[in-house]
Coordinates of C-alpha atoms in Angstrom, one line a residue:
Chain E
X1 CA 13.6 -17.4 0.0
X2 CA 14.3 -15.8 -3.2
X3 CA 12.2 -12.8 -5.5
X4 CA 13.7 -14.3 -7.9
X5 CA 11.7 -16.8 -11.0
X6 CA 11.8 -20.0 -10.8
X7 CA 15.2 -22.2 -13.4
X8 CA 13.6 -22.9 -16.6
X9 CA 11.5 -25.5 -16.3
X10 CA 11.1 -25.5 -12.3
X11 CA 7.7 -25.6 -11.8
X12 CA 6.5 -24.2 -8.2
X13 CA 4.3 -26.2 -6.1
X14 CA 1.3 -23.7 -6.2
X15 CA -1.7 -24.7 -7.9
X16 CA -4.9 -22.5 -8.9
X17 CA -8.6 -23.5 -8.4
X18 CA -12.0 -22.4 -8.9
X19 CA -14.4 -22.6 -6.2
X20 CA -18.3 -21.8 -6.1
X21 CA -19.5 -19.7 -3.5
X22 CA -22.3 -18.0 -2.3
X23 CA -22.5 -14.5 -0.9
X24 CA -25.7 -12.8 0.6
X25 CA -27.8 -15.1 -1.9
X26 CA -25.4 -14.4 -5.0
X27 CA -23.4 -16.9 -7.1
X28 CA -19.8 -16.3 -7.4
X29 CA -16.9 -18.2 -8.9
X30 CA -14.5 -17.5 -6.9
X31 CA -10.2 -17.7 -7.9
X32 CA -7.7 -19.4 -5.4
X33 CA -4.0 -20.9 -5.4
X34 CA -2.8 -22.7 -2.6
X35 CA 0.3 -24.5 -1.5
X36 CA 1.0 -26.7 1.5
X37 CA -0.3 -30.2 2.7
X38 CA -4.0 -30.5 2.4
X39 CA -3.8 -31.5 6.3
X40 CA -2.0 -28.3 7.3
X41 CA -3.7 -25.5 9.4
X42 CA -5.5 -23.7 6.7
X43 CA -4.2 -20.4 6.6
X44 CA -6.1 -17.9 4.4
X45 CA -4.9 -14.8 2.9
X46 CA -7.0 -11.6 1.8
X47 CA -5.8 -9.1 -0.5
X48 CA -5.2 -5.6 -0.3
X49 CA -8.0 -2.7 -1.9
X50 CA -8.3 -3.0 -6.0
X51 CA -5.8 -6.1 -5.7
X52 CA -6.0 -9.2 -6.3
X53 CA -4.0 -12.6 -4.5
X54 CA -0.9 -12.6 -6.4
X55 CA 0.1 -10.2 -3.9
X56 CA 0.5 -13.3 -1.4
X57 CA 2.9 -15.3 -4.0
X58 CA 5.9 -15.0 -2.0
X59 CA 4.0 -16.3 0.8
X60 CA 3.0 -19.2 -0.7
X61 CA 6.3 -20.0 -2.8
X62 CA 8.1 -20.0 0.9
X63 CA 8.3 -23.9 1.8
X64 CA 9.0 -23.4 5.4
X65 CA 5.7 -21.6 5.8
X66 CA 4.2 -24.5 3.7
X67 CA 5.4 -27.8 5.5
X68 CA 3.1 -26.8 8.5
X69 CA 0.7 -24.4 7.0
X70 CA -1.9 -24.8 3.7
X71 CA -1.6 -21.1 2.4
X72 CA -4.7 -20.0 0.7
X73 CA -4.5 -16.8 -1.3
X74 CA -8.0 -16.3 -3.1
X75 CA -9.1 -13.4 -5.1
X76 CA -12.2 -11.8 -3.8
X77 CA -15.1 -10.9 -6.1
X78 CA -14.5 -8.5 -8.9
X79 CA -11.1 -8.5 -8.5
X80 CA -8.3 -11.0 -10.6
X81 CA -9.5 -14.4 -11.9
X82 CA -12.9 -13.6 -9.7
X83 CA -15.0 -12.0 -12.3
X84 CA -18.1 -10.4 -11.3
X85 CA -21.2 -12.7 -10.9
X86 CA -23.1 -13.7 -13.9
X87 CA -26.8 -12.7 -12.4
X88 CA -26.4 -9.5 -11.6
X89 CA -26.1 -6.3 -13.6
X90 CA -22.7 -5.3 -11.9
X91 CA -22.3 -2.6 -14.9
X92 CA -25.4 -0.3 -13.9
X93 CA -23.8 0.1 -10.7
X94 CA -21.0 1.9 -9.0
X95 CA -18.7 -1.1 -7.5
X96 CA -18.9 -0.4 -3.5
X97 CA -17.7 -3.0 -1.0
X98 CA -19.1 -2.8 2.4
X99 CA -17.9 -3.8 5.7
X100 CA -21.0 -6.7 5.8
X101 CA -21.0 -8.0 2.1
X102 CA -16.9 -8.3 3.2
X103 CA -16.9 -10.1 6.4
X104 CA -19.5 -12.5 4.4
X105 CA -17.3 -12.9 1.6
X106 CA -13.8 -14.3 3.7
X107 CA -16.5 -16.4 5.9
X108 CA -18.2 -17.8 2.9
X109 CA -15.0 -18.6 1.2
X110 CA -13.8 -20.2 3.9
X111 CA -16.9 -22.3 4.4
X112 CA -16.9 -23.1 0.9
X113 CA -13.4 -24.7 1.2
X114 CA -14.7 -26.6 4.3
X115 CA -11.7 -24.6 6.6
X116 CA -11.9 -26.2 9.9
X117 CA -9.9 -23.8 12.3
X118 CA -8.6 -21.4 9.9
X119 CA -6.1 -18.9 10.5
X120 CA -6.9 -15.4 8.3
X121 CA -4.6 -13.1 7.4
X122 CA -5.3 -9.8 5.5
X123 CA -3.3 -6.6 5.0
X124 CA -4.9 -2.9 4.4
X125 CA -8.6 -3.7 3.8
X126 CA -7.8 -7.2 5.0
X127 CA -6.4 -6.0 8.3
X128 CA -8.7 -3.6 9.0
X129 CA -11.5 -6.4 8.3
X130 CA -10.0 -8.5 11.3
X131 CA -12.2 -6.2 13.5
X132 CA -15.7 -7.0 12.1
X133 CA -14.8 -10.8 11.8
X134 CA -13.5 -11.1 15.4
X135 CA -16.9 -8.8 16.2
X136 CA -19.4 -11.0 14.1
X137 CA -17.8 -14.1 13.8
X138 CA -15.8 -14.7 17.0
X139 CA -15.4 -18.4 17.1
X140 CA -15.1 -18.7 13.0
X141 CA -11.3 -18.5 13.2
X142 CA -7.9 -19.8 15.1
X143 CA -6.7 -17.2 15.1
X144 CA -7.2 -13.5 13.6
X145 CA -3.7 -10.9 11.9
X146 CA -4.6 -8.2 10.8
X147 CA -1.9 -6.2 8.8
X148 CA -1.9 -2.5 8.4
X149 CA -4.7 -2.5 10.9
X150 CA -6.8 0.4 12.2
X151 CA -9.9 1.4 14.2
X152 CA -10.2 3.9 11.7
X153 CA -8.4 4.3 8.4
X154 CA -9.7 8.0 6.5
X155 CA -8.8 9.9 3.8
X156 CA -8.7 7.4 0.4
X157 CA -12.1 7.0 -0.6
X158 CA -11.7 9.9 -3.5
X159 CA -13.6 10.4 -6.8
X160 CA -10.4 10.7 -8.7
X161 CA -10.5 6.7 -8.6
X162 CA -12.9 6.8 -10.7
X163 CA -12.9 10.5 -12.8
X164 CA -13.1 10.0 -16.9
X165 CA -10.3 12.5 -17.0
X166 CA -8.1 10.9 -15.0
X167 CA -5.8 7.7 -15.1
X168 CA -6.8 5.4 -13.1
X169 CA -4.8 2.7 -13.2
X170 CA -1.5 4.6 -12.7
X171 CA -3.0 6.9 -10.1
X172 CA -4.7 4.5 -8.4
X173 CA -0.9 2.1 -8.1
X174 CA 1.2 5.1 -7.8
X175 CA -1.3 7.0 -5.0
X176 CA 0.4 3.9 -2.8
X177 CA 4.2 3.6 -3.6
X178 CA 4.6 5.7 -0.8
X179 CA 2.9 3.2 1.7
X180 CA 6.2 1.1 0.9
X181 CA 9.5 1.7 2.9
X182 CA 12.2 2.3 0.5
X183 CA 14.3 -0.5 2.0
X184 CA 12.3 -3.4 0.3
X185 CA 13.7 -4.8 -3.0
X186 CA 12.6 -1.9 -5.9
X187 CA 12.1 -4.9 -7.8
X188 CA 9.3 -6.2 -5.4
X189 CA 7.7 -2.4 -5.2
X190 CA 7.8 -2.1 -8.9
X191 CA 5.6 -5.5 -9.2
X192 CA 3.1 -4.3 -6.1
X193 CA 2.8 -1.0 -8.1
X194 CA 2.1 -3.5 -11.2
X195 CA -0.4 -5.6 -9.4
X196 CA -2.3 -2.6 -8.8
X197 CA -2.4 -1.7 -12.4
X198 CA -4.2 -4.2 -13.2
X199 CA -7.4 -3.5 -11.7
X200 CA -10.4 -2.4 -13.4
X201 CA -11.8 0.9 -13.1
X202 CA -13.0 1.7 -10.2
X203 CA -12.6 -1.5 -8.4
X204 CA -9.8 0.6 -5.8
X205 CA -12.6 3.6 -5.2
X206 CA -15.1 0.6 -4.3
X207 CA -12.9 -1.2 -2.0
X208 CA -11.5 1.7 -0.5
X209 CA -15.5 2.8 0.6
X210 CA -15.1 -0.1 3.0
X211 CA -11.5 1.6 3.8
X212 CA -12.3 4.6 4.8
X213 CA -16.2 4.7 4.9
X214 CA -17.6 2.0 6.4
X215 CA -15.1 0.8 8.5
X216 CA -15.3 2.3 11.9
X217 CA -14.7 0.9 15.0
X218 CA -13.3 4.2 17.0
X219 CA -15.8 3.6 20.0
X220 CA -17.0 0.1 19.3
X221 CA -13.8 -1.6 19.9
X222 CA -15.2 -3.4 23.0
X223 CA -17.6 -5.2 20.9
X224 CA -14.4 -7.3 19.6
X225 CA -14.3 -10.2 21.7
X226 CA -13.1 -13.4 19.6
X227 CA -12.1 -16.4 20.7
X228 CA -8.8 -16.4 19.0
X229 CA -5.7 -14.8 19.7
X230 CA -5.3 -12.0 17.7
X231 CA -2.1 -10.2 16.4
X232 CA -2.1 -6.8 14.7
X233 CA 1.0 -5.9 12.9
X234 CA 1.9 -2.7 11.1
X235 CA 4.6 -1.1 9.3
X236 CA 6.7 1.3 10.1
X237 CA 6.3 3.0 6.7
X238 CA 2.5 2.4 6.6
X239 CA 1.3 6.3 6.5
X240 CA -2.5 5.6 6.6
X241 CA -2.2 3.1 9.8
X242 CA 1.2 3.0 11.7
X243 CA 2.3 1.2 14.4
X244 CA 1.0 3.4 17.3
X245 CA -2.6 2.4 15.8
X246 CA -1.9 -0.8 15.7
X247 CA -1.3 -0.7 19.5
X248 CA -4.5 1.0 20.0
X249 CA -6.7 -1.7 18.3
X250 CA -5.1 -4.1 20.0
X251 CA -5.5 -2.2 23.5
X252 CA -9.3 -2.0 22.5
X253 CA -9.7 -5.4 21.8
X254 CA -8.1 -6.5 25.0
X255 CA -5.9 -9.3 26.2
X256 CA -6.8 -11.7 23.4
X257 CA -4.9 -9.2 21.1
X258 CA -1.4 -8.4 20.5
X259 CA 0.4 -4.8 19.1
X260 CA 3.6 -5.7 16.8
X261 CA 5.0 -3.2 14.7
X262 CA 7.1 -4.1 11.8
X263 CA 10.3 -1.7 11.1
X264 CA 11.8 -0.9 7.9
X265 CA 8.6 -2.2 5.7
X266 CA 4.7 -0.4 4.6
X267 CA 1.6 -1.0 4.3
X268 CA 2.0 -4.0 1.3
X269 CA 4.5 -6.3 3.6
X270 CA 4.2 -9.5 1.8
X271 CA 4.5 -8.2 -1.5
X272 CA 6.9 -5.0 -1.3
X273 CA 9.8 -7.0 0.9
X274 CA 9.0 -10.7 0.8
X275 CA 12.1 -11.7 2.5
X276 CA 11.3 -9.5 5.3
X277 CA 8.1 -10.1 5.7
X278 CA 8.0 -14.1 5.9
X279 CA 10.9 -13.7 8.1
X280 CA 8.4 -11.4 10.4
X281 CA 5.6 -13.7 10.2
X282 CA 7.0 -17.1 10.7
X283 CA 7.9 -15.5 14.4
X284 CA 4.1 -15.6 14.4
X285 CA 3.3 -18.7 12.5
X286 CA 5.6 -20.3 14.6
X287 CA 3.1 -19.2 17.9
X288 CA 0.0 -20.6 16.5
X289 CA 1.2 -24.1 15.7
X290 CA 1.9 -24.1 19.2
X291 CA 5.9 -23.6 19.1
X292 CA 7.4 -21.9 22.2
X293 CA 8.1 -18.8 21.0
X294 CA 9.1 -15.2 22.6
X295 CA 7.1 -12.5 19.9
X296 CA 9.1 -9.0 20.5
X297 CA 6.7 -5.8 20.4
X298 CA 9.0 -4.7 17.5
X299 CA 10.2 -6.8 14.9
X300 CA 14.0 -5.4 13.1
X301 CA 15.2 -6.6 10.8
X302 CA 18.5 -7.4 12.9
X303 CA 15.7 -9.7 15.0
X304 CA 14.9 -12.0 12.4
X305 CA 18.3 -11.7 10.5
X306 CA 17.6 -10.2 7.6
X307 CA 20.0 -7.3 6.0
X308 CA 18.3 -4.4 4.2
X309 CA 20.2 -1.1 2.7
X310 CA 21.7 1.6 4.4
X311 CA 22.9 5.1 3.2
X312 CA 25.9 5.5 2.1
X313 CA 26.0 9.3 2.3
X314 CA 25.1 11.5 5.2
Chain V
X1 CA 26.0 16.7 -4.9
X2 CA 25.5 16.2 -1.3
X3 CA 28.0 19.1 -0.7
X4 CA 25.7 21.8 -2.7
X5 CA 22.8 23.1 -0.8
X6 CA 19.4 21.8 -1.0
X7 CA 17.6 25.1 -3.6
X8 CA 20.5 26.8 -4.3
X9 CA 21.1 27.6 -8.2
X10 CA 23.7 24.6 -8.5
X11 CA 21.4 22.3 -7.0
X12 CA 18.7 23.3 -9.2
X13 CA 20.4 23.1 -12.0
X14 CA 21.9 19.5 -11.0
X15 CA 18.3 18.5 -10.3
X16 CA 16.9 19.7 -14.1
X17 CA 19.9 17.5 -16.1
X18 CA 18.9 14.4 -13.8
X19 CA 15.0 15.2 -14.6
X20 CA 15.6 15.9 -18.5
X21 CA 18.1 12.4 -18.4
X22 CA 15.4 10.3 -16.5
X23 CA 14.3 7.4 -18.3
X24 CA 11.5 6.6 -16.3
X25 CA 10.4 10.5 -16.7
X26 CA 10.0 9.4 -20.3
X27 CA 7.8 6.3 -19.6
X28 CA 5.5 7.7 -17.1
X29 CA 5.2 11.7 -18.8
X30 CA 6.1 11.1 -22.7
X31 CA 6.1 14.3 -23.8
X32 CA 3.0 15.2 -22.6
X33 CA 3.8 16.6 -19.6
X34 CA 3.2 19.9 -20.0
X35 CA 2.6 21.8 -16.7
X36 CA 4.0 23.6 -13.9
X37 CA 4.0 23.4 -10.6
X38 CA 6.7 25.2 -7.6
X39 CA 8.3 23.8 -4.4
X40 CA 8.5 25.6 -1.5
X41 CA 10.7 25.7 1.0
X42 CA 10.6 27.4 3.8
X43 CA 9.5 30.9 2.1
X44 CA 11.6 30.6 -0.8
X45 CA 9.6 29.4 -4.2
X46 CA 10.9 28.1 -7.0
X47 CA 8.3 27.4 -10.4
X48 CA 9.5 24.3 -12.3
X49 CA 7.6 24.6 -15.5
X50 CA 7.6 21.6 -17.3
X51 CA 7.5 21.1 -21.5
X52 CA 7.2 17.7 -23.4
X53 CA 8.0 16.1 -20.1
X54 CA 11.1 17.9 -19.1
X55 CA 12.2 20.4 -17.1
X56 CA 12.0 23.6 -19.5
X57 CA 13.0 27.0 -16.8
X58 CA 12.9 26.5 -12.9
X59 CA 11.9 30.5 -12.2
X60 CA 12.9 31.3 -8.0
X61 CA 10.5 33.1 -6.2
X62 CA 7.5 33.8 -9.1
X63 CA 5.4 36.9 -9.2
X64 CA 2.0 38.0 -9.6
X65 CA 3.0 37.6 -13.6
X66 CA 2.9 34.0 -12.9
X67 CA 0.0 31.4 -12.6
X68 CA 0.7 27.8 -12.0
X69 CA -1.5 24.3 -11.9
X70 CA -0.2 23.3 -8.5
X71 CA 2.4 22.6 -6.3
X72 CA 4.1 21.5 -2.6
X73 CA 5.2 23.6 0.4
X74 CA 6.7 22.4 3.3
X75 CA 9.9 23.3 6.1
X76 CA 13.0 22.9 4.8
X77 CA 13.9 19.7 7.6
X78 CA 10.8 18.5 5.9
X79 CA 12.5 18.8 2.8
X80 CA 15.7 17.9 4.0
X81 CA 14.1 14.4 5.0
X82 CA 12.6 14.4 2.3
X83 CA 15.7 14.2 0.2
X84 CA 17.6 11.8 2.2
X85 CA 19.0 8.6 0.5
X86 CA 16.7 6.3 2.4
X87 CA 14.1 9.4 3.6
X88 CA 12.1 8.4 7.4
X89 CA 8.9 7.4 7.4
X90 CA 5.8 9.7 6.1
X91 CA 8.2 12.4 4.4
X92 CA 9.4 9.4 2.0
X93 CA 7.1 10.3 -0.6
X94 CA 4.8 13.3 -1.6
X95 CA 1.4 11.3 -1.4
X96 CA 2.3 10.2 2.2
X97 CA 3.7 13.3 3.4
X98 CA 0.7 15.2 2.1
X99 CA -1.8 12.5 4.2
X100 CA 0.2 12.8 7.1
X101 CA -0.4 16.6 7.0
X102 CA -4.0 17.1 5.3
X103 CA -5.5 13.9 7.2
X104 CA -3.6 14.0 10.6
X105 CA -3.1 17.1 10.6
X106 CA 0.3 17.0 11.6
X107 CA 3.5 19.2 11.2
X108 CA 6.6 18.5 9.6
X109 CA 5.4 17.3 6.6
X110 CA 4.6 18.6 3.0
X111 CA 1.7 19.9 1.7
X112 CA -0.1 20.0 -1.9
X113 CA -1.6 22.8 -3.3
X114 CA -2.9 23.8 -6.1
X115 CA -6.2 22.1 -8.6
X116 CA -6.4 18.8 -7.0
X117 CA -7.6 17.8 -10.7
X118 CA -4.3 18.1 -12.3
X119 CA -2.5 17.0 -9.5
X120 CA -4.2 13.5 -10.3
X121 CA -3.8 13.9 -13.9
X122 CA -0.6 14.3 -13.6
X123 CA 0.2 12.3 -11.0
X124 CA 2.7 9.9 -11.9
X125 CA 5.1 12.2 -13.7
X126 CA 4.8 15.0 -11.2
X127 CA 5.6 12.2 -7.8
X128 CA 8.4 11.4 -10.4
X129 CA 9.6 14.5 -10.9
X130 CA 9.7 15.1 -6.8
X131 CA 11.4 11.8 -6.4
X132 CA 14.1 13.3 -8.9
X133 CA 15.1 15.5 -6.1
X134 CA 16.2 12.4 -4.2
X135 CA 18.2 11.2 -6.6
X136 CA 19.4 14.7 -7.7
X137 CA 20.5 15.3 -4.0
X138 CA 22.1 12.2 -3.7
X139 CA 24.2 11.8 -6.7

């Protein structure tokens, strides 16, 4: 796979959609792009806090991932192409996303788009959120991977996000870039940082109360009992939840989960060091089509054959 | 650059040419950047005061005559990773160092100080201008 933009004229095989859904009682028109046979296993992708799905367009550009699976990237909500719904007077009201109106949200979408079997996959927000699905909705999914996952994730919910005095688009990127390993492409970090940008004001703050608020699941772990398997997956760079919490959410959840930490990459995977990152996943793609596959505990880059820099002074 | 140790007066003055060439210092502070904030490491402090987005006077070890807006303390291995080419995880960047310290409440990492206010106000430029001490070390 390549970062790099299509020849002139090339036109990629991903296409966008509208979709109308409803959540908790509300119309939304919700923002997707997929790629991949309409018959694949329907894999759906959530975004990261204050993004939006473009984040996933590596993912869905990568055509071995796409002759088995249908890769679904949809923008939740308030965020991108998903503008905020039309009955409500979003404007009086400080944006907050919590852990229910969330879990509803992927599980509506995904009923929506009639999923049958889905696999979900979601980084940051999205990773943590694999706890309350496999909690509330344990026989929803095939299977559950949660990236950048944690029991627990404090620390981000902060009123500068949202402070008149403040810039909030470049603080709110910028507060991340060092949740990316500096190994990935600086062109691919640059566009993550760029994504980010883009969000409105205090869309981040809002999704980050569901980060570091309302998510907790230090002594409720036990109550995760899905049917699925479920793989937890975080990067070695990933300050806010590294890989030593990823083993300990999927020591809580028990046998149906699985710890794999991810070296040499953050807490954007997908988007900071594409390559790298579909090269990781496909190990675990490759498992829940039903290939015979050995996944190690800790992915290198030398495992999946994928070069990244070095130093080249002491 | 490698060969000239990391706060001496040649490093220092290495690292405010590569802040006052930096393009993207240029971008992200214009020439609005006006502050000042130190770096300390181990116990020796060093006041960078910044004008119109570059690198003005870097003042070692600043008195009770001086005030400043805010700034980062830390070990000097912290700071040594810190500086590295491709620095290890969680002292690769000032936001993440200072999480892993004010939020984990670990050791060996950085720390912010200061008004938390113009820290965010002047974020971008002032990660920038920390960054610049990767590159200055490494050149």
């Amino acid at each position: 796979m390549t970062i790099e933009p299509p020849a002139h004229g090339e036109k990629e095989s991903i296409t966008g959609h509208y979709v109308g859904v409803e959540i908790e009682g509300v119309k939304h028109r919700v923002y997707y792009e997929e790629a991949g046979p309409e018959d694949g296993i329907p894999l759906l992708c959530q975004h990261t806090a204050g993004n939006h799905g473009h984040e996933w367009r590596h993912l869905l550009a990568d055509e071995e991932i796409t002759e088995h699976f249908r890769v679904i990237a949809y923008d939740l909500p308030h965020h991108g192409k998903s503008v905020p719904p039309t009955t409500e007077e979003w404007w009086t009201e400080d944006y907050t996303l919590t852990e229910t109106t969330f879990a509803e949200s992927i599980v509506s979408i995904a009923d929506a788009l009639e999923l049958e079997d889905p696999v979900y996959m979601g980084s940051s927000i999205g990773g943590n959120i694999i706890l309350q699905l496999g909690d509330w909705h344990p026989d929803r999914f095939r299977a559950l991977i949660g990236l950048e996952c944690g029991t627990h994730s404090p620390g981000y919910y902060l009123d500068w996000f949202h402070h008149p005095q403040v810039n909030i688009a470049e603080v709110s990127a910028y507060a991340c870039w060092g949740l990316m390993a500096p190994h990935g492409p600086e062109a691919a970090r640059r566009e993550t940082m760029h994504l980010y940008e883009q969000g409105s004001t205090g869309l981040f703050r809002g999704d980050l109360y569901y980060y570091s608020v309302d998510h907790d699941y230090r002594n409720k772990l036990d109550q995760v009992d899905p049917e699925c398997p479920v793989y937890v997956m975080n990067g070695e760079y990933d300050f806010a939840t590294d890989p030593d919490d990823a083993r300990a959410v999927a020591e809580g959840v028990g046998e149906m989960a699985s710890a794999i930490e991810m070296t040499n990459i953050g807490h954007f995977p997908m988007s900071e060091n594409p390559e790298l990152f579909n090269a990781y996943i496909k190990v675990v793609l490759d498992e829940i089509r039903g290939e015979d596959v050995t996944i190690p505990e800790r992915l290198t880059p030398e495992k999946v054959g994928v070069s990244v820099p070095e130093a080249t002074t002491e | 650059m490698s060969d000239t140790e990391l706060g001496s007066h040649e490093w220092w003055e290495q690292y405010k040419e590569t802040v006052n060439t930096d393009k993207e210092m240029k971008v992200r502070g214009h020439d609005r950047f006006n502050t000042n904030f130190f770096v300390e490491i181990d116990d020796d402090r060093f006041l960078i005061e910044m004008h119109g987005g570059e690198v003005e006077t870097i003042v070692p070890n600043p008195g009770v005559n001086q005030e400043w807006s805010f700034g980062v303390r830390g070990s000097k291995q912290a700071w040594e990773e810190f500086v590295q080419e491709l620095p290890p995880a969680h002292n690769n960047e000032i936001i993440a160092s200072n999480y892993r310290t004010a939020v984990r409440g670990e050791d060996g990492h950085l720390e912010l100080q200061g008004n938390n206010k113009r820290i965010f106000q002047n974020l971008r430029p002032f990660q920038r201008a920390l960054d610049l001490m990767r590159v200055a070390h490494n050149t």
